[in-house]
XYZ file of C-alpha atoms in Angstrom:
665
model
C 130.363 106.217 65.309
C 126.699 105.322 64.570
C 125.770 104.247 61.075
C 124.093 107.237 59.372
C 120.521 106.533 58.300
C 119.751 108.008 54.851
C 116.696 110.169 54.277
C 114.298 108.698 51.763
C 113.465 112.221 50.571
C 115.158 115.320 52.027
C 112.985 117.954 50.333
C 111.340 120.527 52.582
C 108.364 122.866 52.251
C 110.208 125.655 50.428
C 111.911 123.188 48.093
C 108.523 121.806 47.049
C 107.041 125.284 46.524
C 110.015 126.439 44.430
C 109.921 123.302 42.303
C 106.184 123.712 41.631
C 106.682 127.358 40.619
C 109.437 126.364 38.184
C 107.063 123.907 36.483
C 104.216 126.449 36.048
C 105.543 127.983 32.767
C 105.974 124.517 31.293
C 102.513 123.137 32.084
C 100.427 126.314 32.427
C 102.063 129.214 30.507
C 98.951 131.433 30.790
C 99.382 131.521 34.579
C 101.562 134.581 35.118
C 100.702 135.789 38.652
C 103.039 133.906 41.004
C 102.629 136.163 44.035
C 101.756 134.646 47.407
C 98.383 136.429 47.280
C 97.332 134.430 44.221
C 94.820 131.622 45.070
C 96.762 129.166 42.940
C 99.975 129.818 44.850
C 98.028 129.351 48.099
C 96.966 125.917 46.847
C 100.564 125.117 45.891
C 101.736 125.997 49.396
C 98.932 123.956 50.953
C 99.855 120.835 48.984
C 103.564 121.456 49.653
C 102.839 121.467 53.392
C 100.855 118.217 53.108
C 103.614 116.625 51.020
C 106.269 117.650 53.537
C 104.273 115.895 56.279
C 104.151 112.711 54.189
C 107.896 112.901 53.519
C 108.580 113.308 57.232
C 106.594 110.149 57.983
C 108.363 108.291 55.190
C 111.731 109.242 56.674
C 110.713 107.580 59.960
C 110.558 104.155 58.323
C 114.248 103.387 59.079
C 113.591 104.212 62.748
C 110.566 101.910 62.784
C 112.645 99.140 61.232
C 115.281 99.710 63.917
C 112.719 99.262 66.667
C 111.251 96.158 65.021
C 114.716 94.639 64.715
C 115.237 95.239 68.445
C 111.976 93.400 69.129
C 113.160 90.483 66.988
C 116.343 90.324 69.089
C 114.226 89.998 72.231
C 114.758 93.497 73.606
C 111.684 94.717 75.457
C 110.899 97.887 77.332
C 111.714 97.459 80.999
C 108.621 97.669 83.205
C 108.489 100.125 86.091
C 110.195 99.196 89.307
C 108.506 99.428 92.640
C 109.974 101.328 95.545
C 110.901 99.302 98.609
C 111.056 100.222 102.255
C 111.117 98.478 105.629
C 107.750 98.987 107.325
C 107.310 98.687 111.086
C 104.046 97.437 112.606
C 103.414 98.295 116.265
C 101.388 96.138 118.644
C 98.519 97.610 120.618
C 100.098 96.067 123.727
C 102.514 93.315 124.807
C 101.297 89.832 123.876
C 101.952 86.541 125.641
C 102.150 84.527 122.423
C 103.343 84.903 118.851
C 101.550 87.282 116.466
C 101.951 86.549 112.742
C 101.203 88.964 109.921
C 101.021 87.112 106.597
C 102.729 88.007 103.370
C 100.710 90.519 101.377
C 99.601 92.735 104.267
C 98.945 96.211 102.899
C 99.744 99.646 104.308
C 99.457 103.006 102.567
C 100.174 106.702 102.647
C 97.488 109.233 103.513
C 95.088 109.985 100.675
C 94.751 113.695 99.847
C 92.484 115.776 97.635
C 95.064 115.842 94.857
C 96.825 112.474 95.210
C 95.558 108.943 95.832
C 97.043 106.745 98.528
C 100.246 104.894 97.636
C 99.857 101.268 98.726
C 102.748 99.110 99.938
C 102.529 95.321 100.294
C 104.686 93.257 102.641
C 107.027 90.779 100.974
C 107.137 88.150 103.675
C 105.546 86.847 106.851
C 106.222 88.803 110.029
C 106.115 86.871 113.305
C 106.390 88.932 116.490
C 107.571 86.829 119.442
C 107.718 87.687 123.140
C 111.363 87.802 124.316
C 112.788 85.116 126.588
C 115.859 86.270 128.525
C 118.439 83.603 129.372
C 120.840 85.824 131.275
C 122.533 89.181 131.740
C 126.284 89.818 131.711
C 128.820 92.579 132.147
C 132.028 92.597 130.108
C 135.148 94.682 130.644
C 136.681 95.348 127.253
C 140.367 95.366 128.223
C 140.219 91.927 129.885
C 139.023 89.940 126.871
C 137.588 86.512 127.750
C 138.454 87.026 131.432
C 136.284 90.114 131.788
C 132.866 88.454 132.089
C 130.534 88.872 135.071
C 127.210 86.983 135.240
C 124.112 88.589 136.784
C 120.963 87.053 138.219
C 118.048 89.260 137.118
C 115.705 87.542 139.602
C 117.548 89.347 142.411
C 115.870 92.596 141.408
C 112.596 91.383 142.900
C 114.192 91.313 146.356
C 114.351 94.433 148.546
C 117.469 96.621 148.353
C 118.985 94.508 145.571
C 120.593 95.982 142.456
C 122.790 95.031 139.503
C 125.812 97.121 138.535
C 125.643 97.292 134.738
C 129.250 98.253 133.878
C 132.610 97.773 135.611
C 133.697 100.556 137.969
C 135.069 102.867 136.813
C 133.325 102.520 133.402
C 135.509 102.754 130.295
C 134.719 102.993 126.564
C 134.169 99.496 125.191
C 132.692 98.072 128.387
C 129.281 96.493 127.785
C 126.133 95.196 129.428
C 124.848 92.173 127.502
C 121.528 90.322 127.375
C 121.292 86.730 126.131
C 117.973 85.922 124.411
C 116.672 82.424 123.860
C 114.611 83.229 120.771
C 115.391 85.087 117.567
C 114.076 88.649 117.699
C 115.378 89.767 114.307
C 113.660 92.952 113.098
C 111.626 93.284 116.304
C 110.769 96.463 118.156
C 112.085 95.701 121.638
C 110.994 97.532 124.752
C 113.104 97.521 127.921
C 111.316 98.622 131.097
C 114.093 99.667 133.443
C 114.082 100.520 137.142
C 116.800 102.997 138.107
C 115.405 104.591 141.240
C 118.753 105.788 142.603
C 120.565 107.817 139.995
C 123.961 106.209 139.541
C 125.057 107.217 136.073
C 126.592 110.541 137.048
C 128.806 112.519 134.700
C 126.865 112.120 131.422
C 124.500 114.192 129.348
C 121.108 112.491 129.920
C 119.886 113.707 126.531
C 122.851 112.065 124.777
C 124.233 109.197 126.868
C 127.581 107.737 125.757
C 126.370 104.287 124.756
C 125.347 102.338 121.694
C 122.896 99.425 121.567
C 124.009 96.607 119.262
C 123.111 93.023 118.267
C 125.332 90.142 117.224
C 125.247 89.250 113.508
C 127.891 86.559 113.285
C 131.646 86.524 112.779
C 131.530 88.509 109.524
C 129.347 91.485 110.452
C 129.925 91.101 114.217
C 128.142 93.774 116.300
C 125.639 95.900 114.350
C 123.975 99.039 115.783
C 120.286 99.115 116.693
C 117.994 102.056 116.012
C 117.063 103.851 119.216
C 113.452 105.062 119.135
C 113.046 106.234 122.691
C 114.948 106.565 125.963
C 113.071 107.977 128.937
C 115.676 106.757 131.452
C 118.101 109.615 130.859
C 120.964 107.189 130.346
C 119.936 104.823 133.203
C 119.427 107.684 135.668
C 115.706 107.209 136.320
C 112.857 104.762 135.808
C 111.692 104.609 132.216
C 111.551 102.766 128.906
C 114.115 102.143 126.178
C 112.679 101.228 122.790
C 114.971 99.679 120.153
C 114.479 98.539 116.567
C 116.648 95.466 116.156
C 118.317 94.439 112.885
C 118.822 90.791 111.901
C 120.346 88.591 114.620
C 122.431 85.409 114.564
C 123.354 82.922 117.254
C 126.584 83.628 119.082
C 128.436 82.126 121.996
C 129.842 84.336 124.753
C 130.648 83.512 128.366
C 129.836 79.890 127.555
C 126.232 80.690 126.586
C 124.878 80.231 123.052
C 122.059 82.705 122.454
C 120.911 85.734 120.496
C 122.731 88.721 121.957
C 121.850 92.366 122.576
C 124.352 94.636 124.250
C 124.742 98.205 125.461
C 128.332 99.289 124.750
C 129.908 102.409 126.221
C 131.339 104.825 123.661
C 133.781 107.675 123.861
C 132.439 111.211 124.181
C 134.638 114.255 124.343
C 133.009 115.983 127.304
C 130.826 113.351 128.965
C 131.409 109.886 130.378
C 130.107 107.806 133.275
C 131.955 108.524 136.507
C 130.322 105.503 138.161
C 128.298 102.685 136.653
C 124.500 102.994 136.659
C 122.549 100.322 138.523
C 119.387 98.358 137.780
C 117.005 98.354 140.743
C 113.615 96.839 141.558
C 112.764 95.560 138.091
C 113.985 94.924 134.574
C 111.602 93.623 131.935
C 111.671 93.108 128.163
C 108.704 93.000 125.796
C 108.110 92.963 122.056
C 106.270 96.019 120.824
C 106.267 95.386 117.098
C 108.262 94.214 114.130
C 109.693 95.340 110.818
C 109.222 93.661 107.447
C 110.203 94.571 103.900
C 107.446 96.042 101.724
C 107.220 97.339 98.200
C 104.937 99.684 96.323
C 102.384 97.231 94.956
C 98.701 96.310 95.036
C 97.669 92.649 95.027
C 94.942 91.275 92.736
C 93.743 87.695 93.150
C 91.715 85.362 90.898
C 91.063 87.821 88.085
C 89.105 86.309 85.169
C 90.845 87.397 81.955
C 88.591 85.770 79.335
C 87.266 82.671 77.639
C 89.049 80.587 75.032
C 87.667 80.393 71.488
C 89.775 77.317 70.669
C 92.171 79.067 68.254
C 95.950 79.552 68.439
C 97.520 82.931 69.205
C 94.750 84.221 71.466
C 95.408 87.470 73.329
C 93.930 88.604 76.651
C 94.549 91.591 78.899
C 94.796 92.099 82.641
C 92.714 94.921 84.072
C 95.542 96.592 86.024
C 98.946 97.635 84.716
C 101.887 97.791 84.931
C 102.412 94.276 86.265
C 105.322 93.750 88.625
C 107.621 90.725 88.766
C 105.853 87.427 89.353
C 106.465 84.474 91.658
C 106.025 81.286 89.637
C 104.732 79.431 92.697
C 101.754 81.750 93.254
C 101.380 83.960 90.149
C 100.275 82.034 87.073
C 97.491 81.493 84.561
C 94.822 78.905 85.422
C 92.781 77.332 82.610
C 89.464 75.738 83.586
C 88.241 73.487 80.711
C 84.464 72.984 80.355
C 84.702 69.343 81.423
C 87.992 68.883 83.252
C 90.163 69.819 86.200
C 91.869 73.242 86.361
C 95.277 73.409 84.679
C 98.206 75.602 85.771
C 100.035 77.178 82.836
C 103.569 78.562 83.078
C 104.932 81.879 81.884
C 107.777 81.891 79.329
C 109.877 84.636 77.781
C 108.956 83.528 74.255
C 107.553 80.521 72.425
C 110.782 79.455 70.706
C 111.119 76.311 72.855
C 107.400 75.571 73.261
C 105.930 72.450 71.703
C 102.307 71.617 70.808
C 101.641 70.181 74.293
C 103.382 72.855 76.388
C 100.963 74.856 78.524
C 102.800 78.170 78.204
C 102.001 81.832 77.758
C 103.775 85.199 77.700
C 102.876 88.252 79.773
C 103.877 91.805 78.855
C 104.526 93.596 82.126
C 103.988 97.068 80.648
C 100.545 96.698 79.056
C 99.362 93.475 80.753
C 98.898 91.498 77.522
C 98.673 87.708 77.943
C 99.471 85.896 74.695
C 99.048 82.188 73.964
C 101.247 80.287 71.548
C 100.812 80.944 67.809
C 100.696 78.393 65.003
C 102.820 78.254 61.838
C 102.076 76.610 58.496
C 104.842 74.150 57.539
C 106.113 73.462 53.977
C 104.427 70.053 53.961
C 101.033 71.635 54.664
C 100.839 70.749 58.336
C 100.380 73.315 61.094
C 102.831 73.434 63.982
C 101.580 74.874 67.293
C 104.018 76.742 69.573
C 102.172 75.857 72.747
C 98.936 74.154 73.687
C 95.515 75.635 72.887
C 92.891 75.795 75.657
C 89.694 73.947 74.643
C 86.888 76.133 73.405
C 84.859 77.539 76.274
C 87.681 77.275 78.829
C 87.722 80.046 81.432
C 91.122 81.701 81.940
C 91.895 83.096 85.402
C 95.076 84.700 86.671
C 95.689 83.406 90.193
C 97.493 86.470 91.574
C 99.560 89.421 90.406
C 100.862 92.698 91.758
C 100.725 96.001 89.959
C 102.149 99.412 90.732
C 105.669 100.811 90.724
C 107.109 104.066 89.461
C 108.740 107.096 91.048
C 105.494 107.896 92.874
C 106.437 105.150 95.332
C 109.612 106.939 96.479
C 107.897 108.369 99.546
C 109.787 109.953 102.481
C 110.193 108.410 105.911
C 107.037 108.467 107.971
C 104.709 108.680 104.954
C 103.389 105.095 105.249
C 101.042 105.362 108.219
C 97.661 103.841 107.253
C 96.604 100.200 107.648
C 94.502 99.122 104.657
C 92.602 96.623 106.807
C 92.003 96.103 110.497
C 94.576 93.656 111.876
C 94.152 92.101 115.349
C 96.606 93.409 117.952
C 98.171 95.924 115.498
C 97.794 99.588 116.486
C 99.824 101.504 113.904
C 102.323 101.273 111.079
C 105.232 103.490 110.061
C 108.225 103.519 107.715
C 111.309 104.818 109.511
C 113.330 104.877 106.290
C 112.407 106.442 102.932
C 111.151 104.183 100.163
C 113.768 103.929 97.417
C 114.193 102.252 94.046
C 110.942 103.268 92.342
C 111.363 103.948 88.639
C 108.943 104.586 85.803
C 108.693 102.310 82.782
C 111.500 102.569 80.265
C 110.896 104.904 77.344
C 111.463 103.967 73.711
C 114.255 106.531 73.381
C 116.059 105.094 76.394
C 115.725 101.551 75.016
C 117.273 102.642 71.711
C 120.216 104.253 73.486
C 120.821 101.205 75.704
C 120.382 98.638 72.933
C 124.115 98.348 72.255
C 124.823 97.724 75.948
C 122.114 95.095 76.170
C 123.397 93.315 73.073
C 126.934 93.317 74.438
C 126.036 91.600 77.709
C 123.282 89.349 76.263
C 121.620 89.361 79.718
C 124.615 87.442 81.032
C 127.321 88.443 83.507
C 130.727 87.202 82.377
C 133.183 90.079 82.525
C 133.649 92.511 85.399
C 131.843 95.188 83.371
C 128.876 92.840 82.954
C 128.648 92.248 86.701
C 128.814 95.981 87.413
C 126.189 96.751 84.764
C 123.702 94.157 86.026
C 124.258 94.950 89.709
C 123.559 98.622 89.044
C 120.143 97.615 87.640
C 118.977 96.398 91.069
C 116.621 98.944 92.672
C 118.295 100.811 95.511
C 121.879 100.387 94.238
C 123.598 103.639 93.268
C 126.991 102.277 92.156
C 128.779 98.941 91.909
C 132.369 97.755 91.611
C 133.390 94.223 90.658
C 136.708 93.046 92.089
C 138.718 90.836 89.765
C 140.914 87.889 90.854
C 144.116 89.124 92.457
C 142.567 92.196 94.064
C 142.198 92.401 97.819
C 138.605 92.521 99.172
C 139.370 93.820 102.633
C 140.706 91.233 105.059
C 139.559 88.165 103.134
C 142.728 87.594 101.147
C 143.107 87.658 97.398
C 140.164 86.694 95.222
C 140.377 83.229 93.731
C 139.156 82.247 90.254
C 135.446 81.515 90.382
C 134.859 84.148 93.057
C 133.167 87.480 92.400
C 133.139 90.233 94.991
C 130.568 92.925 94.283
C 131.141 96.148 96.210
C 127.834 98.035 96.164
C 126.962 101.559 97.265
C 123.293 101.804 98.248
C 121.213 104.848 97.414
C 120.679 107.289 100.264
C 118.090 109.925 101.014
C 120.601 112.816 100.958
C 123.481 111.989 98.576
C 124.864 115.532 98.940
C 125.828 114.902 102.585
C 125.746 111.143 103.263
C 126.171 110.074 106.885
C 127.871 106.841 108.030
C 124.593 105.489 109.411
C 122.882 106.049 106.018
C 125.260 103.827 104.028
C 123.809 100.494 105.141
C 123.286 97.316 103.128
C 120.073 95.774 104.414
C 119.605 91.987 104.242
C 116.728 92.511 101.788
C 118.862 94.572 99.396
C 121.734 92.106 99.668
C 119.366 89.253 98.803
C 117.978 91.248 95.844
C 121.474 91.760 94.424
C 122.394 88.105 94.850
C 119.156 86.906 93.239
C 119.542 89.291 90.298
C 123.206 88.436 89.650
C 122.847 84.680 90.203
C 120.167 84.566 87.513
C 122.685 85.988 85.009
C 126.125 84.689 85.947
C 127.897 81.530 84.865
C 127.116 78.344 86.793
C 129.591 77.680 89.575
C 130.522 81.298 90.244
C 130.410 82.276 93.920
C 129.149 85.832 94.371
C 129.709 87.874 97.526
C 128.096 91.284 98.082
C 129.637 93.807 100.434
C 129.577 97.475 101.274
C 132.596 99.568 100.284
C 135.060 100.708 102.883
C 134.447 104.431 103.299
C 137.208 106.737 104.528
C 135.888 109.973 105.995
C 138.218 112.907 105.390
C 138.022 116.247 107.170
C 139.668 119.295 105.578
C 140.892 122.185 107.697
C 141.784 125.094 105.426
C 142.917 128.682 106.009
C 142.170 131.123 103.170
C 142.996 134.768 102.551
C 140.963 137.289 100.592
C 141.933 140.746 99.335
C 142.774 143.626 101.681
C 139.992 145.833 100.346
C 137.337 143.138 100.395
C 133.971 143.701 102.070
C 133.465 141.943 105.440
C 130.612 139.883 104.001
C 132.930 138.482 101.307
C 134.678 136.257 103.840
C 131.410 134.496 104.684
C 130.598 133.989 100.997
C 134.056 132.554 100.273
C 133.740 130.259 103.300
C 130.356 129.027 102.070
C 131.654 128.364 98.547
C 134.780 126.613 99.798
C 132.837 124.274 102.069
C 130.294 123.563 99.314
C 133.130 122.721 96.886
C 134.756 120.367 99.412
C 131.520 118.521 100.218
C 130.742 118.175 96.503
C 134.247 116.933 95.582
C 134.736 114.437 98.432
C 131.491 112.577 97.864
C 130.953 108.912 96.882
C 127.730 109.782 95.021
C 128.342 113.095 93.257
C 132.045 113.806 93.767
C 135.323 113.022 92.101
C 136.891 114.663 89.047
C 133.990 113.572 86.798
C 131.294 114.516 89.368
C 129.802 111.015 89.109
C 130.972 109.816 92.512
C 134.412 109.310 93.956
C 136.020 106.490 91.931
C 136.578 103.191 93.703
C 140.202 102.825 94.757
C 141.246 106.364 93.785
C 143.751 108.045 96.104
C 143.278 111.578 97.416
C 146.093 114.108 97.072
C 146.564 117.208 99.181
C 147.465 119.159 96.047
C 143.950 118.494 94.684
C 142.433 120.271 97.671
C 144.779 123.230 97.177
C 143.764 123.479 93.525
C 140.066 123.092 94.324
C 140.066 125.914 96.862
C 142.363 128.177 94.880
C 139.884 128.233 91.987
C 137.196 129.844 94.145
C 136.660 133.482 93.096
C 138.066 136.172 95.441
C 140.552 133.787 97.116
C 143.873 135.655 97.266
C 145.882 132.628 98.353
C 145.617 129.452 100.412
C 147.647 129.770 103.580
C 147.368 126.178 104.676
C 145.415 122.920 104.313
C 145.422 119.938 106.659
C 143.724 116.594 106.112
C 142.381 114.410 108.905
C 140.872 110.931 108.714
C 137.929 109.975 110.912
C 137.211 106.289 111.368
C 133.840 105.132 112.779
C 134.271 104.001 116.373
C 137.719 105.619 116.737
C 138.176 108.036 119.659
C 139.172 110.918 117.403
C 140.622 111.982 114.046
C 144.171 111.222 112.987
C 146.375 113.330 110.703
C 146.470 112.239 107.072
C 149.546 112.252 104.820
C 149.719 114.391 101.653
C 148.552 111.321 99.743
C 145.660 109.343 101.225
C 146.158 105.866 99.786
C 143.071 103.669 99.540
C 142.394 100.089 98.465
C 140.434 99.009 95.396
C 137.174 98.671 97.342
C 137.411 102.011 99.180
C 135.671 105.350 98.638
C 136.412 108.827 99.953
C 133.665 110.787 101.735
C 133.504 114.145 103.472
C 133.516 114.447 107.227
C 133.100 117.838 108.895
C 135.168 120.487 107.104
C 136.476 123.636 108.751
C 137.321 126.636 106.560
C 138.723 129.854 108.035
C 138.715 132.978 105.848
C 140.522 136.194 106.781
C 141.764 139.263 104.937
C 145.347 139.298 103.722
C 146.319 142.114 106.101
C 144.969 140.415 109.235
């Protein structure tokens, strides 16, 4: 229960008017007309209204003290957060050498009459390399290490020569692999394929039964690529295949250590290759672009903030706000004395540990205020300086900073399409994923509500609740679960003391109907979580960040409505039942509390019965069946009445099927 704050004076307008009227006979007995039309009463009401306003302001003093006490404890308003998105730059044509785009390259959305362009800045260097192919291989899945066949791609230049890509007859799991000599992580890869004689019969050319993947090491293993274009019809004609590759790691297969890309056959219900397709005449690979992480920010370099007057406690302001997080190596204050070399000053949280010779300053990210160390008069008459003072006449310059952030940066996929400057060999830019994580600056009311939580954790992660709280503050993370020692994080055995396993659920574009391919933990987001948590956890703690295991459940239900019901009622009941199922079995908005399916909570068949039975106009539920769909499995499998899950597992909806008929049918 919060401590009640007393009112300094709880009188209101009418109380003041009534009290003044009661005093009239005592101080002015000749005044007998106390009606509201009397000019004197009008003056009384006017002063009562003014007094009530003063009393209201006086009653806010405890609230002001509360806020000042929070400032003394070091609690500050959180600055806005910038949205982040992977941005893909496309080359104007294949290049024979490496093309490097430096950190800080800017791209933007289209400027309109009502909204300015939203600028995104890359967060790292992007080097686009031409691919070097070391070899091509075919692997039959059911033969393990004995199922490898090596191909010589140079044969394709000879007349009437071809390469059979998959074993005959092809089976799900068989793969055609390419070994690359150089790392093509986050590249846009183009494959120019010759398939003059159609050999991939039996498939749907618009939806071939294969999946392109890259090797990401023993932990992640094979990770899907994003397919941008396939004009080959599933290797049935000459054309191009364009892939966006994720991060790659070295792997060794068939005795060759390389970076691997493979095309793996998948299971489709109605279509599969009857015979393997063949490569004929030519096969070529080329880099057509690359992807790099970017965030909503604008870069400012070498901004002059002012000139020192030689006194302690000087305050300066940056021209652009809010200021985003800084990199100490590149973003700092530079002081140029009148007769000396430039000095680099460092940013500190406060001046508590600063001495008279420390070149330190503070920077308020919200309003851009740069403050130098103050001075304090000591009992012995001396003055102690909390930080050095720039000599009079020194010019203060901020080397570099980024500003921006806010919800305006949460732009949809495809919105970032404008290059802010002409870049050699770059033709276009595009974001294939929506920008997420943008948030406006924290309000005072929100800071007051969260003060108790901040004081409890003290910006440190010690308990499991602390780790979950701090992880959830990372932009792009929707939910987090910290596994304690003794719990089982998947197949890695029990957690040992000193280990922390953070199970994170990333934000998605459509949380109402999340798809398996949407719930992806990018390397950039993983690094952001690790950096944020490592800065707050106890020294020596090993932190691991993983995605949750998601079990996709399909509900097949048969419902009955009343005998006299209108034919259109069945469709309405079906719509409501499916909506209720998708909302309940949802890791973001589902569960009993509608805050997301709880980590490690089992699903009971009786819950589904109760959920559907509560829908208006449902006479009775004739039957409900649960099925579990696992990614990569050939089909669903029946689920027991109780779907038991582990502590790091969430339940999510697959495709539900609801049949509604009248009770007499």
